[in-house]
CSV table of C-alpha atoms in Angstrom, one decimal:
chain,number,residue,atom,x,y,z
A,1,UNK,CA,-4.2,-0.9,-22.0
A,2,UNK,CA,-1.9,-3.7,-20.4
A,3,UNK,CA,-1.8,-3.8,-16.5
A,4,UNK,CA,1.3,-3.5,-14.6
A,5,UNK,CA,2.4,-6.5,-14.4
A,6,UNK,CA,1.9,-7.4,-17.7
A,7,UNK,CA,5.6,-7.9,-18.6
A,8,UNK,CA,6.6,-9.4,-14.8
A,9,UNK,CA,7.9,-12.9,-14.6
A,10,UNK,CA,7.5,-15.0,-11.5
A,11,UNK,CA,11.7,-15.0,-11.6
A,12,UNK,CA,11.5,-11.1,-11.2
A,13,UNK,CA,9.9,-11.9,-8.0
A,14,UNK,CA,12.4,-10.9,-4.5
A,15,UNK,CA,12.1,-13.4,-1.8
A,16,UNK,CA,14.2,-10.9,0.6
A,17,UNK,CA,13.2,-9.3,2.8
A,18,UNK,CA,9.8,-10.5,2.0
A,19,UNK,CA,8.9,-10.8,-1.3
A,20,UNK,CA,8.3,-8.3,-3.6
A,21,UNK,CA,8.7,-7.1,-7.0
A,22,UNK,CA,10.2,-3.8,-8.2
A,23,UNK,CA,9.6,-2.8,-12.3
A,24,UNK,CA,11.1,0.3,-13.3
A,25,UNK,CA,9.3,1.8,-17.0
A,26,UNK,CA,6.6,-0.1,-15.9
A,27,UNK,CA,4.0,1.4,-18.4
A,28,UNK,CA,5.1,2.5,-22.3
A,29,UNK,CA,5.9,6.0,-22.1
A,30,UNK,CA,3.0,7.4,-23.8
A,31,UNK,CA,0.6,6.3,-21.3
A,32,UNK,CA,2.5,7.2,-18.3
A,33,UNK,CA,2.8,11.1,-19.5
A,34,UNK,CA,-1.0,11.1,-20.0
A,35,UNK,CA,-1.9,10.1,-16.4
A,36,UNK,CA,0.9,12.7,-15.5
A,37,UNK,CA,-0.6,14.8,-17.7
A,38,UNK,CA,-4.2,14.0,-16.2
A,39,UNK,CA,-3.7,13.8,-12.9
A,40,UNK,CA,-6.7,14.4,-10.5
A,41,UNK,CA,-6.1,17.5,-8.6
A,42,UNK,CA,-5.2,17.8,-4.6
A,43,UNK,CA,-9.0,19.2,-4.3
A,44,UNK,CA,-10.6,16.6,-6.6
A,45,UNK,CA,-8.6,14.1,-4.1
A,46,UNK,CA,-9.9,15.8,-0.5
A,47,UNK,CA,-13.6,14.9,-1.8
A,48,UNK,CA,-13.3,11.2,-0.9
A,49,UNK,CA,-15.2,10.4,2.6
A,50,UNK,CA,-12.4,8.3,2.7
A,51,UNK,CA,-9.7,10.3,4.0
A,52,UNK,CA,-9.1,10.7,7.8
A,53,UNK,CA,-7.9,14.4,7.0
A,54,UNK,CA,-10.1,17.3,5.2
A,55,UNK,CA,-7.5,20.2,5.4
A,56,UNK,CA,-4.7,20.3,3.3
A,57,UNK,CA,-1.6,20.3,5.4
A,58,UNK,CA,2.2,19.9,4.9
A,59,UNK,CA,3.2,16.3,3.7
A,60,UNK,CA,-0.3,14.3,4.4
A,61,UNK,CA,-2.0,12.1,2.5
A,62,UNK,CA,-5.5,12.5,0.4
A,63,UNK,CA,-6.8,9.2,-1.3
A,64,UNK,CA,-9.2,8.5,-4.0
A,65,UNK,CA,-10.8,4.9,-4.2
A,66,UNK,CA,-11.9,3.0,-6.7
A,67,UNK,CA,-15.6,3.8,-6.3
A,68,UNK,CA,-15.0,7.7,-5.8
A,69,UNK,CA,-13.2,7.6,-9.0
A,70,UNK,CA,-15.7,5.8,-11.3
A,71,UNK,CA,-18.5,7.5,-9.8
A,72,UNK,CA,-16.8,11.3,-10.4
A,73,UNK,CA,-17.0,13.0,-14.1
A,74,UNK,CA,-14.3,14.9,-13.5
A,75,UNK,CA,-11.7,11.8,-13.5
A,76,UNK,CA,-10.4,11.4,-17.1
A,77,UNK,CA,-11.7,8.3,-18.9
A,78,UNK,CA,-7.8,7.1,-19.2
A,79,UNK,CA,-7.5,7.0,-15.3
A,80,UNK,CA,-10.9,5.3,-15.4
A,81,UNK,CA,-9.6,2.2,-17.4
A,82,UNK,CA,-6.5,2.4,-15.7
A,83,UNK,CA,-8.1,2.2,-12.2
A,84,UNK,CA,-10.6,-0.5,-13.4
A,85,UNK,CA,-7.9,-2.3,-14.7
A,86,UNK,CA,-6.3,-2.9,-11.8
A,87,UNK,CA,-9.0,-3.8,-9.5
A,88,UNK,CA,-10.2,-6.7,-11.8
A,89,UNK,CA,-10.2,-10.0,-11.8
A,90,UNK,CA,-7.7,-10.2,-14.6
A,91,UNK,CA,-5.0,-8.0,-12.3
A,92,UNK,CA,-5.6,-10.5,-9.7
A,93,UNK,CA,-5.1,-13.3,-11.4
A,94,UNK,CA,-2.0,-12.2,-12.6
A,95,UNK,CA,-0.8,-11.5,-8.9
A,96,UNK,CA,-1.6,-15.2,-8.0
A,97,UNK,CA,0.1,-16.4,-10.5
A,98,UNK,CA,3.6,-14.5,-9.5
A,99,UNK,CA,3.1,-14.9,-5.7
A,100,UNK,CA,1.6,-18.3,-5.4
A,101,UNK,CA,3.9,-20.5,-4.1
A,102,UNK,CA,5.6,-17.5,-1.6
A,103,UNK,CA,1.9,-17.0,-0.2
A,104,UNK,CA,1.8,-21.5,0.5
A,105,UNK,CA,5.3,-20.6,1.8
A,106,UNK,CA,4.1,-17.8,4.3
A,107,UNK,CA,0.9,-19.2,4.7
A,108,UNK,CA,0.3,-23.2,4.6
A,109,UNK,CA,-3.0,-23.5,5.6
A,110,UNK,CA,-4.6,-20.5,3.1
A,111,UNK,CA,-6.1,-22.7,0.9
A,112,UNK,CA,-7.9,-24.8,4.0
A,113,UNK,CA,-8.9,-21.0,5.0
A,114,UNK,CA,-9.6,-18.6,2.2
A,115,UNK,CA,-10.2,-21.4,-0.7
A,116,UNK,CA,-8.1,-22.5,-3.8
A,117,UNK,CA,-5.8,-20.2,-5.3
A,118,UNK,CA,-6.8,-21.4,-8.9
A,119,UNK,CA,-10.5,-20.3,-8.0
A,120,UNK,CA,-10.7,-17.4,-5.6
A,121,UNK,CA,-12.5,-14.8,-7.2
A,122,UNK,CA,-12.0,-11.2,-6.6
A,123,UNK,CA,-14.1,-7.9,-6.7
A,124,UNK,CA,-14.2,-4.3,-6.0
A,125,UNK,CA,-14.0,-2.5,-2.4
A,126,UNK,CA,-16.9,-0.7,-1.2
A,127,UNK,CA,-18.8,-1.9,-4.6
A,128,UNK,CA,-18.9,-6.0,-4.1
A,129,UNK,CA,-19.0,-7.6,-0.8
A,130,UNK,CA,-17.1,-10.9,0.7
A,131,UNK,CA,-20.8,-12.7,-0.2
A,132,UNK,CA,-19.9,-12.7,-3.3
A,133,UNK,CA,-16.0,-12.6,-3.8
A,134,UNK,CA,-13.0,-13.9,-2.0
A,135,UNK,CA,-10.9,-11.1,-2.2
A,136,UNK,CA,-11.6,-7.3,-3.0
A,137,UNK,CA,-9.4,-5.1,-4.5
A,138,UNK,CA,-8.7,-1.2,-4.5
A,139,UNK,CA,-6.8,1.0,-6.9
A,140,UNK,CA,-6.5,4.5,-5.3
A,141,UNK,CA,-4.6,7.8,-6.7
A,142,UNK,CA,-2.8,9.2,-4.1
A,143,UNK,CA,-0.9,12.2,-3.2
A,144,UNK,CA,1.1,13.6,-0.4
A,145,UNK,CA,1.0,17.0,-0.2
A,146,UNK,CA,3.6,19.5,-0.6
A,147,UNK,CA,6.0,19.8,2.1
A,148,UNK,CA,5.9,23.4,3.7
A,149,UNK,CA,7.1,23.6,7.1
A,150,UNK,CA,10.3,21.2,8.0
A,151,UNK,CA,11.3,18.2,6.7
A,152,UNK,CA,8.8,15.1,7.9
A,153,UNK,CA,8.4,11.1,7.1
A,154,UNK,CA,4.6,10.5,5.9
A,155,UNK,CA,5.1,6.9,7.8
A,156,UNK,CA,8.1,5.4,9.3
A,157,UNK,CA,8.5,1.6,10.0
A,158,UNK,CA,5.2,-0.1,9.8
A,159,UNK,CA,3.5,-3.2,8.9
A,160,UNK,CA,-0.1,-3.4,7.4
A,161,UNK,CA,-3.0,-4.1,8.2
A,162,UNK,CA,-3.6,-8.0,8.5
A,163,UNK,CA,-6.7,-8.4,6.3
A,164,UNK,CA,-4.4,-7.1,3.1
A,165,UNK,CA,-3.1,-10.1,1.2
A,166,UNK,CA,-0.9,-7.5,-1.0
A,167,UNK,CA,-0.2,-4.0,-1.5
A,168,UNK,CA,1.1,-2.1,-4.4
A,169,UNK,CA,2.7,1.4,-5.1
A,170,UNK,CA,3.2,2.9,-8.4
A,171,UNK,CA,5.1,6.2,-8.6
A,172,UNK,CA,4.5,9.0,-10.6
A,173,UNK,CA,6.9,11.6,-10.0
A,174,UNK,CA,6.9,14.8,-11.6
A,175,UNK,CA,10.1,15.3,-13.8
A,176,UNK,CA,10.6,18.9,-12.3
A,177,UNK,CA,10.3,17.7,-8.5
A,178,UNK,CA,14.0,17.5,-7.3
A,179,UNK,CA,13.3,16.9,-3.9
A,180,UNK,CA,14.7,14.6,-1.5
A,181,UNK,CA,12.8,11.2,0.6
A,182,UNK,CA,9.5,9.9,-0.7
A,183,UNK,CA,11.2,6.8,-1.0
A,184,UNK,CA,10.4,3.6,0.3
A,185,UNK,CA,12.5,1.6,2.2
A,186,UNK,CA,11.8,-2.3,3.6
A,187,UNK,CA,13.3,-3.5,6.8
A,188,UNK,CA,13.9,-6.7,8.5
A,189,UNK,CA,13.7,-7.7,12.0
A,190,UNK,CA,17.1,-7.4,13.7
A,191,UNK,CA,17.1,-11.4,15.6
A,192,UNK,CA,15.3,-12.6,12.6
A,193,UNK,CA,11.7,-13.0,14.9
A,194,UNK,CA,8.7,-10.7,14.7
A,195,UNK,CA,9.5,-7.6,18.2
A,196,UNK,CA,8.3,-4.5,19.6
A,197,UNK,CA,5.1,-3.9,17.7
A,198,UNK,CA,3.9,-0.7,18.7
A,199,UNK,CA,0.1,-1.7,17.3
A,200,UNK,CA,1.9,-1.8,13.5
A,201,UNK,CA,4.5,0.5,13.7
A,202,UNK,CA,8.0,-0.5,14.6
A,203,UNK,CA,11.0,1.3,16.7
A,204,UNK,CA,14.2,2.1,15.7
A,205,UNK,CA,15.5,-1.1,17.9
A,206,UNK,CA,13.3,-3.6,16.7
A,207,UNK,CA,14.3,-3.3,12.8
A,208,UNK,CA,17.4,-3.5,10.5
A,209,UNK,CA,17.4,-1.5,7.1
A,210,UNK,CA,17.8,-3.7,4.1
A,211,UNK,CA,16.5,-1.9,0.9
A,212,UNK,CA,15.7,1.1,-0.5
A,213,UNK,CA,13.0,1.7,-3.2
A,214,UNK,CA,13.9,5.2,-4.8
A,215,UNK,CA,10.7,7.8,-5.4
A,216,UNK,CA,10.8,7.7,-9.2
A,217,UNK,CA,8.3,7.9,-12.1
A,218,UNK,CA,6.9,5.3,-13.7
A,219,UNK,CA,8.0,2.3,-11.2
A,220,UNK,CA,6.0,0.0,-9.5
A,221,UNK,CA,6.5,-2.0,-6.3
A,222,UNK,CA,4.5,-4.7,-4.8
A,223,UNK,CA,4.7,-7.2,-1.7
A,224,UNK,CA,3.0,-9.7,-0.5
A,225,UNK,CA,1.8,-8.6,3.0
A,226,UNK,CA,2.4,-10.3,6.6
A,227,UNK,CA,4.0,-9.8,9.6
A,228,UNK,CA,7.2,-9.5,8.4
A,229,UNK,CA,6.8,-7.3,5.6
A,230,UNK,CA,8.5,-4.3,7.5
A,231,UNK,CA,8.2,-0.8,5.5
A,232,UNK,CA,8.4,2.8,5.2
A,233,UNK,CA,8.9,6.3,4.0
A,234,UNK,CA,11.9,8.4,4.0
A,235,UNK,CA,11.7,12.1,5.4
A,236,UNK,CA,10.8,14.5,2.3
A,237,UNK,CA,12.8,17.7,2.5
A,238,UNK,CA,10.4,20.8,1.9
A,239,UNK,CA,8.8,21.2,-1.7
A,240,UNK,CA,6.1,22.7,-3.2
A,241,UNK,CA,5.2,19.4,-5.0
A,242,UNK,CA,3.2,16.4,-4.2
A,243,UNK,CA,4.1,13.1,-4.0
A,244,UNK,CA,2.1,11.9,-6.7
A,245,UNK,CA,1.3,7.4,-7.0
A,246,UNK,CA,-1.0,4.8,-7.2
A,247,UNK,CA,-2.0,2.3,-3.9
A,248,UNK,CA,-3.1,-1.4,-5.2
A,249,UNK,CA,-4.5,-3.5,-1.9
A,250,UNK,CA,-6.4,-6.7,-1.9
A,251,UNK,CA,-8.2,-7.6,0.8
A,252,UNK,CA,-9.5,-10.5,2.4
A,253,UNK,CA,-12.2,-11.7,4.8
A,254,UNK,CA,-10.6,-12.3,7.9
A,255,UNK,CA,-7.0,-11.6,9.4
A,256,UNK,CA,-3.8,-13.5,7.9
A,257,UNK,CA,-1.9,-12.9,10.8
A,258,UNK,CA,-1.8,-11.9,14.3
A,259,UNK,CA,1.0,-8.8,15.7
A,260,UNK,CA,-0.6,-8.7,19.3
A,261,UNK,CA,1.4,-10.8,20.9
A,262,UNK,CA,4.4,-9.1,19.5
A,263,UNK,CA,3.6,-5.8,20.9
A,264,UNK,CA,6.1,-3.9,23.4
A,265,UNK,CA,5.7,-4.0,26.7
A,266,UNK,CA,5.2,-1.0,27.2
A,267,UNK,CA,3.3,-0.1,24.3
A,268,UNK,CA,0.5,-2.9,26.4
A,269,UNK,CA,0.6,-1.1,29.4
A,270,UNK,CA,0.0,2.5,27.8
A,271,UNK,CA,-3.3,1.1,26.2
A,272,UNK,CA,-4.2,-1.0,29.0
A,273,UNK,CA,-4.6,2.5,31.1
A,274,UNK,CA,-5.8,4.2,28.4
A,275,UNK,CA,-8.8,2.0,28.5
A,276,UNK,CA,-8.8,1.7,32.2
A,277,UNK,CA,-9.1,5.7,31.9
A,278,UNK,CA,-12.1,5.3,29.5
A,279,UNK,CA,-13.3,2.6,31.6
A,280,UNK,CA,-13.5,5.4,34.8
A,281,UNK,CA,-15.0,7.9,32.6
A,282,UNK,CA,-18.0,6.1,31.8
């Protein structure tokens, strides 16, 4: 089995908005119908302690990580490789080599701060620890669930959080879903400079479309993660399927950047009195 970016060249790297690659047919056929084909359930998904949510609802989100999935018998041993795959070391190293010199360029001092790029080692969320790797790594299936009551966006205009170096998505669209949305789209900010954070998502004002990523199967997309890399999720119009992919993240020890100070006004003052109210309370 060959990982995802097995057949990605450091040219098929997009600097714009922030950079990113997209790969459409990004596995051979015959593998990407058997995942399809053995694709872990919505109620498989639910079990993960890891989810915020435990009742299925229209158009949320259930997650299984990396340790739920090689821990649970009921996951095929294809999505087991697959998964393991791409939270190793060798997955990693391939993602250095395509986004090495865009992380020196949005980041000049990680090397003085996180350690070499030619020797950081990598591990496994929730399985290895930061005493004993430099960056850990997560390969969870996904799905959002059908869409039953009106037409909603899972997330609009975000950021993420600022301990992930990277984040990947790879779609896995069922070929008899012809729904609408579930795509993702990547924004810029409109006077070029980081504005109107509210904690990491982002208003209307503050952002200017640029691209859209279309919901497809077999495609992949993945970014390099900071400040600027601005993205969302089109509104899905109702269906009775999921939204079925793959979330890659790598994490690191400690923050790469910092969105407080670009927060809104009065996005500052609403949590200032909510934790004055708290404050009271006690």
């Amino acid at each position: 089995m060959r990982t995802l970016l097995s057949k990605v060249q450091a040219s098929n790297v997009i600097a714009e908005p922030f950079p990113h690659i997209v790969i459409k047919d990004a596995l051979d056929e015959e593998l990407c119908a058997k995942l399809m084909a053995e694709y872990p359930s919505i109620d498989t998904l639910k079990q993960s302690r890891d989810n915020q949510l435990t009742t299925t609802s229209s158009n949320v989100r259930f997650h299984y990580i990396a340790e739920d999935i090689f821990n649970d018998d009921q996951i095929s041993s294809t999505w087991k490789e697959f998964i393991q795959l791409h939270s190793s070391n060798l997955f990693f190293q391939q993602f250095i080599e395509l986004f090495k010199d865009h992380i020196l360029q949005l980041y000049p001092n990680f090397e003085q701060d996180y350690g070499s790029l030619e020797s950081l080692t990598s591990g496994v969320r929730k399985i290895d620890t930061f005493e004993n790797s430099d960056v850990l790594l997560d390969a969870l299936i996904c799905v959002n669930t059908p869409v039953t009551t009106r037409p909603t966006s899972v997330r609009a205009a975000h950021i993420d959080f600022s301990d992930k170096l990277f984040a990947g998505l790879f779609y896995l669209r069922d070929p008899k879903d012809n729904s609408t949305g579930g795509d993702l789209e990547l924004y810029k900010f409109k006077n070029g400079k980081p504005q109107g954070f509210r904690s990491n998502a982002l208003p209307d004002y503050a952002v200017e479309f640029c691209k859209k990523i279309k919901y497809e199967r077999n495609v992949f997309v993945l970014f390099l993660n900071s400040v600027y890399a601005v993205h969302g999720v089109t509104t899905r119009s109702i269906t009775d399927y999921p939204r079925y992919f793959v979330n890659l993240v790598g994490e690191v020890k400690k923050p790469l950047f910092d969105n407080s100070k670009y927060q809104e006004a009065n996005h500052i003052k609403y949590w200032r009195k909510v934790k004055q109210l708290i404050s009271t309370a006690k």
